[in-house]
Structure formats: C-alpha cells, structure tokens
Amino acid sequence: MGLDEFGAGRTAVQERVEEFKSKRRERHVRSAVYGIYDRQSGECLYIGEAKWLISRLNDHYNTRSGSQIKAFVEADDGIDIDASTVWGRTDVKYVSGIDGGKQGRRRVEAALIRELEPRYNSR
C-alpha cells in the first residue's frame, strides 16, 4: 500500500520514500576517504579516512557517546550551525576503491586536506 492510497498529497517524505525504493542496493562501503560538508554554505568541515565508513561516520554523529562533529560546532563561535541539528545540516561525500590500504587512503586524505582546508582538521 502506498502513501497515495491514504489520500495524502505528494510530500517531501513521500519523495524520499520513492527515491529510496527506486535506488539499487549498494554494498556497505568499507575503505574510503570522506568529507563532511555544510549543506547550506558548501564549506568542507572535515576530511577523514576509514577502513569501515559507516562505523567511522557513526563516531562523528553518535549522540550516545557524544558527536564529534557536534562538539566541533559547539566549540566554534565562527559558524552559524546549530549543534543540535548538525546531522540535518551536513552531507557526506566519499571516494572508495583506493589502492594501497591505509597508506593509500592517508595519501588521498592528506591531499584533500591540503586542497580543501577543512574547518575542523588539525593543521
């Protein structure tokens, strides 16, 4: 049964449901270099590398153990992001299939940090 059958009009939620249903299944991304971006400004906030991407992103956004990205934003008076809504305000980009294991990921990570100068990476 679809949402239309309940008499509901087209909503943002329904659009997300349809988008989800139309996507092909993807395998879990393991080895990757990723960037966390402010969706509104487009600014790169953080670049990292991970052997298991979903696990690493959980470290950044997990509310039980304390979100790393939320902590960065809370401590930063120069950014207009409300720390309580950081998950909804950010997007993640990643590249996978990098040769050379951890060393290969670290080379790509370092190159991206130099080029993009993310706000929350140590310099």
XYZ file of N, CA, C and O in Angstrom:
492
model
N 0.852 -1.175 0.000
C 0.000 0.000 0.000
C 0.892 1.231 0.000
O 1.800 1.341 0.797
N 0.640 2.148 -0.900
C 1.437 3.361 -0.989
C 0.814 4.502 -0.220
O -0.343 4.443 0.197
N 1.584 5.566 -0.031
C 1.079 6.727 0.697
C -0.084 7.389 -0.023
O -0.974 7.946 0.612
N -0.108 7.324 -1.363
C -1.205 7.918 -2.124
C -2.546 7.307 -1.754
O -3.573 7.970 -1.777
N -2.544 6.020 -1.419
C -3.781 5.327 -1.109
C -4.404 5.801 0.200
O -5.542 5.515 0.496
N -3.657 6.552 1.001
C -4.198 7.131 2.223
C -4.805 8.510 1.957
O -5.292 9.155 2.860
N -4.728 8.966 0.702
C -5.274 10.266 0.354
C -4.318 11.409 0.623
O -4.696 12.575 0.558
N -3.088 11.084 0.928
C -2.099 12.135 1.192
C -1.571 12.685 -0.123
O -1.408 11.946 -1.093
N -1.323 13.970 -0.163
C -0.718 14.579 -1.344
C 0.768 14.279 -1.388
O 1.335 13.675 -0.490
N 1.403 14.700 -2.447
C 2.846 14.480 -2.593
C 3.566 15.302 -1.530
O 3.392 16.507 -1.424
N 4.371 14.646 -0.729
C 5.100 15.327 0.345
C 6.582 15.048 0.201
O 6.995 14.163 -0.556
N 7.374 15.786 0.942
C 8.815 15.553 0.946
C 9.115 14.144 1.440
O 10.016 13.478 0.937
N 8.332 13.664 2.404
C 8.539 12.309 2.918
C 8.266 11.293 1.819
O 9.036 10.357 1.600
N 7.177 11.500 1.097
C 6.834 10.563 0.034
C 7.903 10.567 -1.056
O 8.247 9.524 -1.601
N 8.436 11.747 -1.362
C 9.504 11.826 -2.356
C 10.717 11.020 -1.905
O 11.352 10.337 -2.706
N 11.051 11.087 -0.621
C 12.181 10.321 -0.085
C 11.904 8.821 -0.154
O 12.779 8.028 -0.451
N 10.647 8.430 0.140
C 10.270 7.022 0.062
C 10.435 6.521 -1.365
O 11.011 5.465 -1.618
N 9.944 7.293 -2.332
C 10.052 6.896 -3.737
C 11.510 6.836 -4.187
O 11.906 5.944 -4.917
N 12.298 7.816 -3.739
C 13.731 7.819 -4.075
C 14.404 6.562 -3.535
O 15.168 5.905 -4.226
N 14.075 6.226 -2.301
C 14.654 5.039 -1.684
C 14.266 3.779 -2.455
O 15.100 2.936 -2.755
N 12.995 3.663 -2.791
C 12.515 2.470 -3.480
C 13.128 2.315 -4.862
O 13.328 1.206 -5.343
N 13.454 3.423 -5.515
C 13.987 3.354 -6.875
C 15.498 3.107 -6.927
O 16.033 2.781 -7.977
N 16.183 3.255 -5.805
C 17.640 3.062 -5.791
C 17.999 1.582 -5.864
O 17.279 0.729 -5.361
N 19.131 1.336 -6.478
C 19.678 -0.015 -6.467
C 20.326 -0.262 -5.118
O 20.814 0.664 -4.479
N 20.331 -1.509 -4.718
C 21.004 -1.856 -3.464
C 22.491 -1.619 -3.605
O 23.071 -1.880 -4.652
N 23.079 -1.123 -2.547
C 24.522 -0.889 -2.537
C 25.146 -1.703 -1.414
O 24.559 -1.850 -0.347
N 26.314 -2.201 -1.697
C 27.058 -2.883 -0.642
C 27.585 -1.842 0.332
O 27.788 -0.686 -0.017
N 27.810 -2.281 1.530
C 28.378 -1.392 2.547
C 29.761 -0.924 2.099
O 30.583 -1.728 1.677
N 29.990 0.359 2.171
C 31.276 0.923 1.771
C 32.271 0.688 2.897
O 32.028 1.030 4.043
N 33.356 0.076 2.542
C 34.385 -0.176 3.548
C 35.431 0.914 3.471
O 35.250 1.985 3.974
N 36.489 0.642 2.813
C 37.635 1.530 2.738
C 37.295 2.784 1.935
O 36.931 2.690 0.769
N 37.402 3.950 2.575
C 37.034 5.188 1.883
C 37.711 6.397 2.521
O 38.140 6.366 3.659
N 37.780 7.455 1.742
C 38.138 8.786 2.234
C 36.860 9.597 2.103
O 36.168 9.528 1.087
N 36.516 10.339 3.140
C 35.227 11.032 3.159
C 35.393 12.483 3.585
O 36.363 12.869 4.219
N 34.405 13.267 3.227
C 34.351 14.661 3.642
C 32.971 14.969 4.177
O 31.973 14.490 3.645
N 32.912 15.755 5.251
C 31.642 16.211 5.816
C 31.514 17.683 5.468
O 32.414 18.485 5.752
N 30.403 18.025 4.828
C 30.178 19.366 4.301
C 28.964 20.017 4.937
O 27.971 19.361 5.205
N 29.027 21.332 5.108
C 27.856 22.119 5.496
C 26.966 22.223 4.264
O 27.389 22.737 3.228
N 25.771 21.709 4.344
C 24.851 21.669 3.218
C 24.473 23.076 2.735
O 24.286 23.296 1.553
N 24.376 24.044 3.649
C 23.956 25.387 3.243
C 25.073 26.198 2.594
O 24.878 26.815 1.571
N 26.239 26.191 3.204
C 27.326 27.022 2.672
C 28.204 26.275 1.674
O 28.932 26.890 0.906
N 28.185 24.934 1.719
C 29.072 24.143 0.870
C 30.471 24.001 1.432
O 31.326 23.350 0.828
N 30.718 24.583 2.599
C 32.051 24.530 3.206
C 32.390 23.116 3.661
O 31.575 22.416 4.251
N 33.620 22.710 3.395
C 34.115 21.426 3.871
C 34.476 21.580 5.346
O 35.296 22.426 5.707
N 33.837 20.778 6.193
C 34.086 20.852 7.626
C 35.160 19.888 8.086
O 35.938 20.208 8.991
N 35.219 18.706 7.467
C 36.154 17.689 7.940
C 36.432 16.685 6.831
O 35.535 16.308 6.093
N 37.681 16.248 6.732
C 38.099 15.177 5.815
C 38.693 14.070 6.667
O 39.463 14.340 7.598
N 38.351 12.830 6.363
C 38.894 11.700 7.108
C 39.017 10.465 6.237
O 38.572 10.455 5.089
N 39.634 9.437 6.787
C 39.750 8.155 6.088
C 39.251 7.078 7.030
O 39.311 7.231 8.239
N 38.729 6.012 6.440
C 38.170 4.961 7.276
C 38.276 3.603 6.613
O 38.076 3.477 5.409
N 38.558 2.605 7.422
C 38.525 1.236 6.943
C 37.063 0.798 6.799
O 36.711 0.081 5.881
N 36.195 1.214 7.722
C 34.760 0.936 7.696
C 34.033 2.277 7.776
O 33.907 2.852 8.850
N 33.562 2.773 6.647
C 32.990 4.119 6.574
C 31.805 4.306 7.517
O 31.763 5.286 8.258
N 30.850 3.406 7.521
C 29.649 3.607 8.342
C 30.004 3.671 9.826
O 29.456 4.470 10.577
N 30.966 2.866 10.244
C 31.393 2.879 11.636
C 32.048 4.215 11.980
O 31.801 4.785 13.046
N 32.873 4.696 11.081
C 33.564 5.978 11.341
C 32.577 7.139 11.368
O 32.668 8.025 12.214
N 31.617 7.133 10.457
C 30.613 8.196 10.464
C 29.768 8.137 11.731
O 29.371 9.178 12.267
N 29.525 6.934 12.227
C 28.811 6.796 13.494
C 29.575 7.494 14.612
O 28.976 8.122 15.485
N 30.898 7.409 14.595
C 31.704 8.122 15.589
C 31.473 9.629 15.514
O 31.453 10.312 16.525
N 31.315 10.130 14.307
C 31.122 11.574 14.142
C 29.748 12.044 14.580
O 29.603 13.150 15.084
N 28.730 11.213 14.361
C 27.357 11.657 14.589
C 26.667 11.012 15.780
O 25.570 11.424 16.137
N 27.253 10.022 16.426
C 26.602 9.282 17.504
C 26.267 10.210 18.661
O 27.132 10.881 19.211
N 25.009 10.216 19.053
C 24.592 11.096 20.146
C 24.793 10.467 21.524
O 24.858 11.168 22.511
N 24.871 9.143 21.590
C 25.072 8.496 22.889
C 26.454 8.758 23.445
O 26.624 9.101 24.596
N 27.468 8.555 22.618
C 28.829 8.715 23.115
C 29.351 10.132 22.910
O 30.446 10.444 23.326
N 28.576 10.973 22.265
C 28.996 12.348 22.029
C 29.481 12.532 20.614
O 30.493 11.976 20.221
N 28.761 13.277 19.840
C 29.079 13.503 18.443
C 30.327 14.368 18.295
O 30.398 15.459 18.855
N 31.287 13.887 17.525
C 32.497 14.680 17.290
C 32.184 15.945 16.495
O 32.689 17.019 16.820
N 31.363 15.813 15.458
C 31.025 16.988 14.652
C 30.239 17.995 15.490
O 30.483 19.193 15.436
N 29.307 17.515 16.286
C 28.538 18.403 17.160
C 29.468 19.139 18.125
O 29.330 20.342 18.342
N 30.446 18.424 18.679
C 31.403 19.052 19.598
C 32.229 20.122 18.880
O 32.470 21.204 19.429
N 32.651 19.849 17.644
C 33.390 20.851 16.866
C 32.543 22.107 16.687
O 33.002 23.226 16.885
N 31.286 21.919 16.298
C 30.388 23.045 16.025
C 30.086 23.818 17.296
O 30.077 25.054 17.292
N 29.842 23.113 18.395
C 29.556 23.787 19.672
C 30.721 24.662 20.121
O 30.515 25.725 20.704
N 31.941 24.234 19.850
C 33.126 24.979 20.281
C 33.523 26.090 19.309
O 34.441 26.841 19.577
N 32.807 26.214 18.206
C 33.176 27.148 17.141
C 32.197 28.324 17.096
O 31.071 28.192 16.637
N 32.653 29.479 17.580
C 31.798 30.669 17.560
C 31.691 31.294 16.176
O 30.847 32.144 15.943
N 32.541 30.859 15.247
C 32.566 31.466 13.923
C 31.707 30.763 12.897
O 31.831 31.046 11.704
N 30.825 29.855 13.319
C 29.981 29.143 12.358
C 28.524 29.264 12.802
O 28.239 29.287 13.994
N 27.628 29.372 11.825
C 26.218 29.586 12.164
C 25.384 28.300 12.091
O 24.238 28.306 11.687
N 25.958 27.186 12.516
C 25.237 25.918 12.548
C 24.795 25.658 13.987
O 25.592 25.767 14.913
N 23.534 25.326 14.159
C 23.027 24.929 15.470
C 23.492 23.496 15.712
O 23.157 22.587 14.952
N 24.260 23.291 16.752
C 24.850 21.978 17.018
C 23.799 20.886 17.176
O 24.050 19.730 16.854
N 22.605 21.246 17.636
C 21.576 20.222 17.832
C 21.006 19.702 16.512
O 20.366 18.658 16.487
N 21.248 20.417 15.422
C 20.722 19.989 14.117
C 21.838 19.713 13.116
O 21.619 19.752 11.915
N 23.026 19.418 13.612
C 24.181 19.243 12.733
C 23.987 18.087 11.751
O 24.420 18.165 10.609
N 23.320 17.010 12.170
C 23.103 15.868 11.268
C 22.296 16.309 10.043
O 22.622 15.956 8.922
N 21.250 17.079 10.251
C 20.416 17.523 9.143
C 21.044 18.611 8.302
O 20.582 18.886 7.197
N 22.071 19.222 8.794
C 22.700 20.342 8.102
C 23.924 19.917 7.295
O 24.479 20.710 6.540
N 24.365 18.672 7.443
C 25.594 18.245 6.777
C 25.341 17.135 5.763
O 24.370 16.402 5.858
N 26.227 17.058 4.800
C 26.244 15.995 3.805
C 27.603 15.326 3.853
O 28.587 15.941 4.276
N 27.662 14.095 3.391
C 28.918 13.347 3.350
C 29.209 12.972 1.906
O 28.336 12.486 1.197
N 30.428 13.238 1.470
C 30.920 12.779 0.176
C 32.039 11.790 0.466
O 32.758 11.942 1.453
N 32.174 10.789 -0.389
C 33.274 9.852 -0.170
C 33.773 9.300 -1.490
O 33.086 9.339 -2.502
N 35.003 8.807 -1.443
C 35.592 8.102 -2.572
C 36.125 6.785 -2.023
O 36.742 6.748 -0.964
N 35.802 5.693 -2.724
C 36.254 4.380 -2.270
C 37.052 3.718 -3.380
O 37.243 4.286 -4.449
N 37.530 2.519 -3.104
C 38.319 1.799 -4.106
C 39.733 2.330 -4.251
O 40.340 2.226 -5.314
N 40.262 2.899 -3.198
C 41.614 3.468 -3.224
C 42.624 2.348 -3.007
O 42.514 1.573 -2.060
N 43.601 2.265 -3.885
C 44.647 1.258 -3.763
C 45.611 1.601 -2.635
O 45.789 2.765 -2.291
N 46.226 0.576 -2.054
C 47.284 0.802 -1.060
C 46.826 0.756 0.374
O 47.585 1.154 1.262
N 45.601 0.303 0.639
C 45.132 0.170 2.017
C 45.146 1.482 2.768
O 44.860 2.543 2.210
N 45.511 1.405 4.040
C 45.501 2.596 4.901
C 46.455 3.672 4.392
O 46.133 4.856 4.408
N 47.625 3.275 3.910
C 48.583 4.267 3.395
C 48.013 4.989 2.181
O 48.184 6.198 2.033
N 47.345 4.248 1.307
C 46.727 4.866 0.138
C 45.634 5.847 0.535
O 45.550 6.954 -0.007
N 44.798 5.430 1.503
C 43.738 6.333 1.985
C 44.338 7.573 2.630
O 43.853 8.683 2.434
N 45.400 7.394 3.381
C 46.021 8.550 4.049
C 46.632 9.533 3.048
O 46.606 10.738 3.273
N 47.170 9.016 1.954
C 47.710 9.923 0.921
C 46.592 10.762 0.308
O 46.735 11.971 0.135
N 45.476 10.111 -0.013
C 44.339 10.840 -0.588
C 43.772 11.821 0.438
O 43.483 12.977 0.117
N 43.654 11.383 1.683
C 43.161 12.250 2.758
C 44.045 13.492 2.892
O 43.542 14.626 2.942
N 45.356 13.301 2.931
C 46.291 14.429 3.082
C 46.184 15.394 1.907
O 46.199 16.619 2.092
N 46.050 14.858 0.698
C 45.928 15.720 -0.485
C 44.641 16.540 -0.416
O 44.634 17.739 -0.729
N 43.547 15.921 0.018
C 42.274 16.647 0.132
C 42.324 17.700 1.229
O 41.798 18.799 1.064
N 42.973 17.376 2.338
C 43.105 18.362 3.420
C 43.890 19.574 2.934
O 43.507 20.720 3.187
N 44.992 19.331 2.201
C 45.786 20.454 1.673
C 44.964 21.296 0.702
O 45.000 22.518 0.733
N 44.206 20.634 -0.160
C 43.470 21.351 -1.191
C 42.212 22.041 -0.660
O 41.927 23.176 -1.019
N 41.459 21.372 0.208
C 40.169 21.902 0.645
C 40.231 22.690 1.953
O 39.306 23.431 2.271
N 41.300 22.520 2.724
C 41.482 23.189 4.012
C 40.213 23.121 4.867
O 39.607 24.140 5.202
N 39.793 21.905 5.249
C 38.575 21.757 6.050
C 38.675 22.470 7.389
O 39.749 22.536 7.991
N 37.564 22.982 7.835
C 37.494 23.786 9.038
C 37.973 23.051 10.295
O 38.588 23.651 11.172
N 37.689 21.750 10.429
C 37.961 21.045 11.672
C 39.077 20.022 11.612
O 39.251 19.260 12.552
N 39.871 19.997 10.568
C 41.061 19.148 10.573
C 42.201 19.928 11.188
O 42.306 21.144 11.000
N 43.050 19.243 11.967
C 44.212 19.929 12.541
C 45.143 20.328 11.418
O 45.281 19.643 10.438
N 45.773 21.417 11.618
C 46.694 21.914 10.586
C 48.099 21.863 11.068
O 48.440 21.892 12.150
